[in-house]
């Protein structure tokens, strides 16, 4: 079984200085040993299809490239979850705190997380030193939410990365990156739809929802 993101045509983005790119992603629920497909369409209607070969079976993925089965195995206690992320990602990235924050984004970006795991990841992110809460965040199409944000390395005082969650479900609905000194948005995303489907290329029908 596969799951698919971005099935519906997105509304016009709020940040008019940014280029619109829409993507649909299909990833195996259980094993990453089969091919993974991503289809992108830019504002000029040019379509690009990327194929990733996957790994040797059986493989449920990693923290930076998870399957649904891996997400199901994660702790739902935020403190235990964050401790595990620090342990697994030790020595990676620019520093342990920034790498933990990036890893939480990786776990949620192209996946369907079980609701308790999604909520634990949101709360775990808030425990990372340097993370701030943005209570009135909006995604790329203007939907309101609550974000956890952290300033990472970069020009002009660094880049603030925001993970934007639904305030009701605590599912990730989008992301935003901002130049910290100027407040200029450099990228913004919105997850329009996601669901479990039977095969690659299938688009979820209206009313179809992720499994809980």
mmCIF file of C-alpha atoms in Angstrom:
data_model
loop_
_atom_site.group_PDB
_atom_site.id
_atom_site.type_symbol
_atom_site.label_atom_id
_atom_site.label_comp_id
_atom_site.label_asym_id
_atom_site.label_seq_id
_atom_site.Cartn_x
_atom_site.Cartn_y
_atom_site.Cartn_z
ATOM 1 C CA UNK A 1 0.000 0.000 0.000
ATOM 2 C CA UNK A 2 1.245 3.493 -0.824
ATOM 3 C CA UNK A 3 0.366 6.929 0.382
ATOM 4 C CA UNK A 4 0.135 10.058 -1.709
ATOM 5 C CA UNK A 5 0.597 13.750 -0.955
ATOM 6 C CA UNK A 6 -0.636 16.854 -2.707
ATOM 7 C CA UNK A 7 -3.529 15.340 -4.598
ATOM 8 C CA UNK A 8 -5.581 18.502 -5.028
ATOM 9 C CA UNK A 9 -4.473 21.509 -7.112
ATOM 10 C CA UNK A 10 -3.139 24.053 -4.583
ATOM 11 C CA UNK A 11 -4.565 27.548 -4.227
ATOM 12 C CA UNK A 12 -2.446 30.539 -5.247
ATOM 13 C CA UNK A 13 0.422 30.979 -2.749
ATOM 14 C CA UNK A 14 0.418 33.938 -0.387
ATOM 15 C CA UNK A 15 4.082 34.794 -0.992
ATOM 16 C CA UNK A 16 3.897 36.217 -4.501
ATOM 17 C CA UNK A 17 7.683 36.657 -4.801
ATOM 18 C CA UNK A 18 8.165 32.881 -4.594
ATOM 19 C CA UNK A 19 7.871 30.457 -7.504
ATOM 20 C CA UNK A 20 5.007 27.956 -7.266
ATOM 21 C CA UNK A 21 5.960 24.277 -7.493
ATOM 22 C CA UNK A 22 3.469 21.489 -6.817
ATOM 23 C CA UNK A 23 4.565 17.965 -5.934
ATOM 24 C CA UNK A 24 2.945 14.570 -5.531
ATOM 25 C CA UNK A 25 4.904 11.932 -3.626
ATOM 26 C CA UNK A 26 4.263 8.203 -3.318
ATOM 27 C CA UNK A 27 6.296 6.218 -0.758
ATOM 28 C CA UNK A 28 5.910 2.560 0.310
ATOM 29 C CA UNK A 29 4.231 2.115 3.682
ATOM 30 C CA UNK A 30 6.485 -0.747 4.794
ATOM 31 C CA UNK A 31 9.684 -1.173 2.780
ATOM 32 C CA UNK A 32 11.927 1.347 1.062
ATOM 33 C CA UNK A 33 13.529 -1.400 -1.023
ATOM 34 C CA UNK A 34 11.159 -0.683 -3.904
ATOM 35 C CA UNK A 35 11.315 2.528 -5.955
ATOM 36 C CA UNK A 36 10.051 5.804 -4.511
ATOM 37 C CA UNK A 37 8.469 8.319 -6.897
ATOM 38 C CA UNK A 38 8.111 12.080 -6.734
ATOM 39 C CA UNK A 39 6.330 14.088 -9.419
ATOM 40 C CA UNK A 40 6.883 17.878 -9.469
ATOM 41 C CA UNK A 41 5.188 20.536 -11.569
ATOM 42 C CA UNK A 42 6.538 24.089 -11.780
ATOM 43 C CA UNK A 43 4.648 27.295 -12.517
ATOM 44 C CA UNK A 44 5.367 26.914 -16.258
ATOM 45 C CA UNK A 45 3.617 23.489 -16.174
ATOM 46 C CA UNK A 46 6.872 21.609 -16.704
ATOM 47 C CA UNK A 47 6.613 18.195 -15.057
ATOM 48 C CA UNK A 48 9.598 16.350 -13.608
ATOM 49 C CA UNK A 49 9.502 12.784 -12.279
ATOM 50 C CA UNK A 50 12.233 11.647 -9.893
ATOM 51 C CA UNK A 51 12.802 7.961 -9.119
ATOM 52 C CA UNK A 52 14.758 6.790 -6.075
ATOM 53 C CA UNK A 53 16.034 3.229 -6.155
ATOM 54 C CA UNK A 54 15.429 2.396 -2.497
ATOM 55 C CA UNK A 55 17.464 0.147 -0.215
ATOM 56 C CA UNK A 56 17.997 -3.559 0.305
ATOM 57 C CA UNK A 57 14.946 -5.382 1.708
ATOM 58 C CA UNK A 58 13.634 -5.527 4.327
ATOM 59 C CA UNK A 59 14.004 -1.884 5.270
ATOM 60 C CA UNK A 60 11.476 0.348 7.029
ATOM 61 C CA UNK A 61 13.612 3.453 6.553
ATOM 62 C CA UNK A 62 15.484 5.755 8.897
ATOM 63 C CA UNK A 63 14.712 8.871 10.912
ATOM 64 C CA UNK A 64 15.614 11.009 7.897
ATOM 65 C CA UNK A 65 13.770 8.815 5.378
ATOM 66 C CA UNK A 66 10.970 7.030 7.245
ATOM 67 C CA UNK A 67 8.163 4.724 6.235
ATOM 68 C CA UNK A 68 4.833 4.550 8.046
ATOM 69 C CA UNK A 69 5.978 1.342 9.747
ATOM 70 C CA UNK A 70 8.999 3.139 11.213
ATOM 71 C CA UNK A 71 6.804 5.996 12.437
ATOM 72 C CA UNK A 72 4.518 3.466 14.126
ATOM 73 C CA UNK A 73 7.517 2.182 16.105
ATOM 74 C CA UNK A 74 8.513 5.561 17.574
ATOM 75 C CA UNK A 75 7.914 6.471 21.239
ATOM 76 C CA UNK A 76 4.881 8.647 21.896
ATOM 77 C CA UNK A 77 6.428 10.219 24.992
ATOM 78 C CA UNK A 78 8.030 13.495 23.776
ATOM 79 C CA UNK A 79 11.009 13.262 26.171
ATOM 80 C CA UNK A 80 11.767 9.651 25.232
ATOM 81 C CA UNK A 81 11.312 10.457 21.538
ATOM 82 C CA UNK A 82 13.684 13.424 21.651
ATOM 83 C CA UNK A 83 16.292 11.417 23.579
ATOM 84 C CA UNK A 84 16.154 8.726 20.893
ATOM 85 C CA UNK A 85 16.584 11.312 18.110
ATOM 86 C CA UNK A 86 19.639 12.800 19.840
ATOM 87 C CA UNK A 87 21.126 9.331 20.287
ATOM 88 C CA UNK A 88 20.566 8.157 16.703
ATOM 89 C CA UNK A 89 21.653 11.431 15.077
ATOM 90 C CA UNK A 90 24.731 12.016 17.272
ATOM 91 C CA UNK A 91 27.606 13.455 15.221
ATOM 92 C CA UNK A 92 25.420 14.527 12.283
ATOM 93 C CA UNK A 93 24.675 18.057 11.090
ATOM 94 C CA UNK A 94 25.938 21.422 12.387
ATOM 95 C CA UNK A 95 25.096 20.565 16.011
ATOM 96 C CA UNK A 96 22.903 18.201 18.040
ATOM 97 C CA UNK A 97 20.051 20.651 18.648
ATOM 98 C CA UNK A 98 19.772 21.822 15.041
ATOM 99 C CA UNK A 99 20.071 18.265 13.747
ATOM 100 C CA UNK A 100 17.283 17.125 16.083
ATOM 101 C CA UNK A 101 15.030 19.898 14.786
ATOM 102 C CA UNK A 102 15.814 19.053 11.157
ATOM 103 C CA UNK A 103 15.198 15.354 11.827
ATOM 104 C CA UNK A 104 11.720 16.055 13.198
ATOM 105 C CA UNK A 105 10.927 17.885 9.959
ATOM 106 C CA UNK A 106 12.264 14.934 7.970
ATOM 107 C CA UNK A 107 10.049 12.538 9.925
ATOM 108 C CA UNK A 108 6.896 14.495 9.079
ATOM 109 C CA UNK A 109 7.442 16.140 5.702
ATOM 110 C CA UNK A 110 6.614 13.353 3.232
ATOM 111 C CA UNK A 111 4.842 10.929 5.520
ATOM 112 C CA UNK A 112 1.578 10.190 7.256
ATOM 113 C CA UNK A 113 2.394 9.943 10.946
ATOM 114 C CA UNK A 114 0.091 8.191 13.421
ATOM 115 C CA UNK A 115 -1.702 10.961 15.362
ATOM 116 C CA UNK A 116 -0.012 10.210 18.700
ATOM 117 C CA UNK A 117 3.410 10.180 17.060
ATOM 118 C CA UNK A 118 2.726 13.453 15.218
ATOM 119 C CA UNK A 119 1.705 15.109 18.490
ATOM 120 C CA UNK A 120 4.784 13.707 20.238
ATOM 121 C CA UNK A 121 7.060 15.059 17.498
ATOM 122 C CA UNK A 122 5.495 18.519 17.818
ATOM 123 C CA UNK A 123 5.986 18.472 21.587
ATOM 124 C CA UNK A 124 9.505 17.024 21.251
ATOM 125 C CA UNK A 125 10.477 19.866 18.907
ATOM 126 C CA UNK A 126 9.318 22.378 21.523
ATOM 127 C CA UNK A 127 11.757 20.814 24.021
ATOM 128 C CA UNK A 128 14.836 21.500 21.871
ATOM 129 C CA UNK A 129 16.990 24.389 23.182
ATOM 130 C CA UNK A 130 16.593 27.512 21.051
ATOM 131 C CA UNK A 131 13.161 26.550 19.727
ATOM 132 C CA UNK A 132 10.431 29.186 19.987
ATOM 133 C CA UNK A 133 6.674 28.933 19.594
ATOM 134 C CA UNK A 134 4.910 30.911 16.849
ATOM 135 C CA UNK A 135 1.241 30.865 17.906
ATOM 136 C CA UNK A 136 -0.120 32.711 14.853
ATOM 137 C CA UNK A 137 1.782 31.021 12.011
ATOM 138 C CA UNK A 138 0.326 30.537 8.529
ATOM 139 C CA UNK A 139 1.339 28.135 5.793
ATOM 140 C CA UNK A 140 1.972 28.972 2.114
ATOM 141 C CA UNK A 141 -1.740 29.212 1.301
ATOM 142 C CA UNK A 142 -2.717 31.170 4.400
ATOM 143 C CA UNK A 143 -4.070 28.433 6.644
ATOM 144 C CA UNK A 144 -3.564 29.279 10.323
ATOM 145 C CA UNK A 145 -1.599 27.044 12.619
ATOM 146 C CA UNK A 146 0.957 26.962 15.378
ATOM 147 C CA UNK A 147 4.648 26.637 14.544
ATOM 148 C CA UNK A 148 7.834 25.638 16.289
ATOM 149 C CA UNK A 149 10.805 27.593 14.950
ATOM 150 C CA UNK A 150 14.577 27.550 15.312
ATOM 151 C CA UNK A 151 17.319 29.693 13.827
ATOM 152 C CA UNK A 152 19.957 27.617 12.082
ATOM 153 C CA UNK A 153 23.191 28.656 10.355
ATOM 154 C CA UNK A 154 23.025 30.984 7.363
ATOM 155 C CA UNK A 155 23.463 34.522 6.105
ATOM 156 C CA UNK A 156 22.146 37.652 7.853
ATOM 157 C CA UNK A 157 21.961 36.141 11.324
ATOM 158 C CA UNK A 158 20.889 32.697 10.197
ATOM 159 C CA UNK A 159 17.792 31.103 8.728
ATOM 160 C CA UNK A 160 14.711 30.586 10.884
ATOM 161 C CA UNK A 161 13.018 27.313 10.018
ATOM 162 C CA UNK A 162 9.362 26.962 10.976
ATOM 163 C CA UNK A 163 7.435 23.689 11.187
ATOM 164 C CA UNK A 164 3.751 24.639 11.021
ATOM 165 C CA UNK A 165 1.181 22.352 12.647
ATOM 166 C CA UNK A 166 -2.589 22.325 12.724
ATOM 167 C CA UNK A 167 -3.623 23.740 16.088
ATOM 168 C CA UNK A 168 -6.382 21.122 16.349
ATOM 169 C CA UNK A 169 -4.790 17.884 15.084
ATOM 170 C CA UNK A 170 -1.069 18.725 15.546
ATOM 171 C CA UNK A 171 -0.404 17.264 12.068
ATOM 172 C CA UNK A 172 2.228 19.094 10.010
ATOM 173 C CA UNK A 173 0.493 21.348 7.444
ATOM 174 C CA UNK A 174 3.475 23.267 6.054
ATOM 175 C CA UNK A 175 6.891 24.816 6.540
ATOM 176 C CA UNK A 176 8.497 28.219 6.137
ATOM 177 C CA UNK A 177 12.079 29.504 6.078
ATOM 178 C CA UNK A 178 12.853 33.116 6.899
ATOM 179 C CA UNK A 179 16.050 35.198 6.921
ATOM 180 C CA UNK A 180 16.273 35.977 10.617
ATOM 181 C CA UNK A 181 17.630 39.528 10.376
ATOM 182 C CA UNK A 182 15.340 40.828 7.650
ATOM 183 C CA UNK A 183 12.237 38.691 8.152
ATOM 184 C CA UNK A 184 12.186 37.853 4.424
ATOM 185 C CA UNK A 185 10.466 34.567 3.576
ATOM 186 C CA UNK A 186 12.722 32.450 1.350
ATOM 187 C CA UNK A 187 10.459 29.411 1.016
ATOM 188 C CA UNK A 188 7.010 28.308 2.133
ATOM 189 C CA UNK A 189 5.102 25.066 1.680
ATOM 190 C CA UNK A 190 1.615 23.724 2.310
ATOM 191 C CA UNK A 191 0.566 20.080 2.470
ATOM 192 C CA UNK A 192 -2.766 20.043 0.642
ATOM 193 C CA UNK A 193 -3.817 16.425 1.070
ATOM 194 C CA UNK A 194 -2.454 13.028 2.054
ATOM 195 C CA UNK A 195 -3.907 9.551 2.295
ATOM 196 C CA UNK A 196 -3.191 5.843 1.993
ATOM 197 C CA UNK A 197 -3.806 4.494 -1.514
ATOM 198 C CA UNK A 198 -3.531 1.079 -3.132
ATOM 199 C CA UNK A 199 -0.839 1.756 -5.731
ATOM 200 C CA UNK A 200 1.615 4.307 -7.043
ATOM 201 C CA UNK A 201 -0.059 6.974 -9.136
ATOM 202 C CA UNK A 202 -3.459 6.619 -7.477
ATOM 203 C CA UNK A 203 -4.975 9.873 -6.214
ATOM 204 C CA UNK A 204 -7.088 9.680 -3.043
ATOM 205 C CA UNK A 205 -10.799 10.073 -3.577
ATOM 206 C CA UNK A 206 -12.777 12.856 -1.951
ATOM 207 C CA UNK A 207 -13.318 12.171 1.711
ATOM 208 C CA UNK A 208 -10.478 9.636 1.932
ATOM 209 C CA UNK A 209 -8.408 10.248 5.081
ATOM 210 C CA UNK A 210 -5.122 8.986 6.527
ATOM 211 C CA UNK A 211 -5.320 5.973 8.787
ATOM 212 C CA UNK A 212 -5.055 6.759 12.492
#
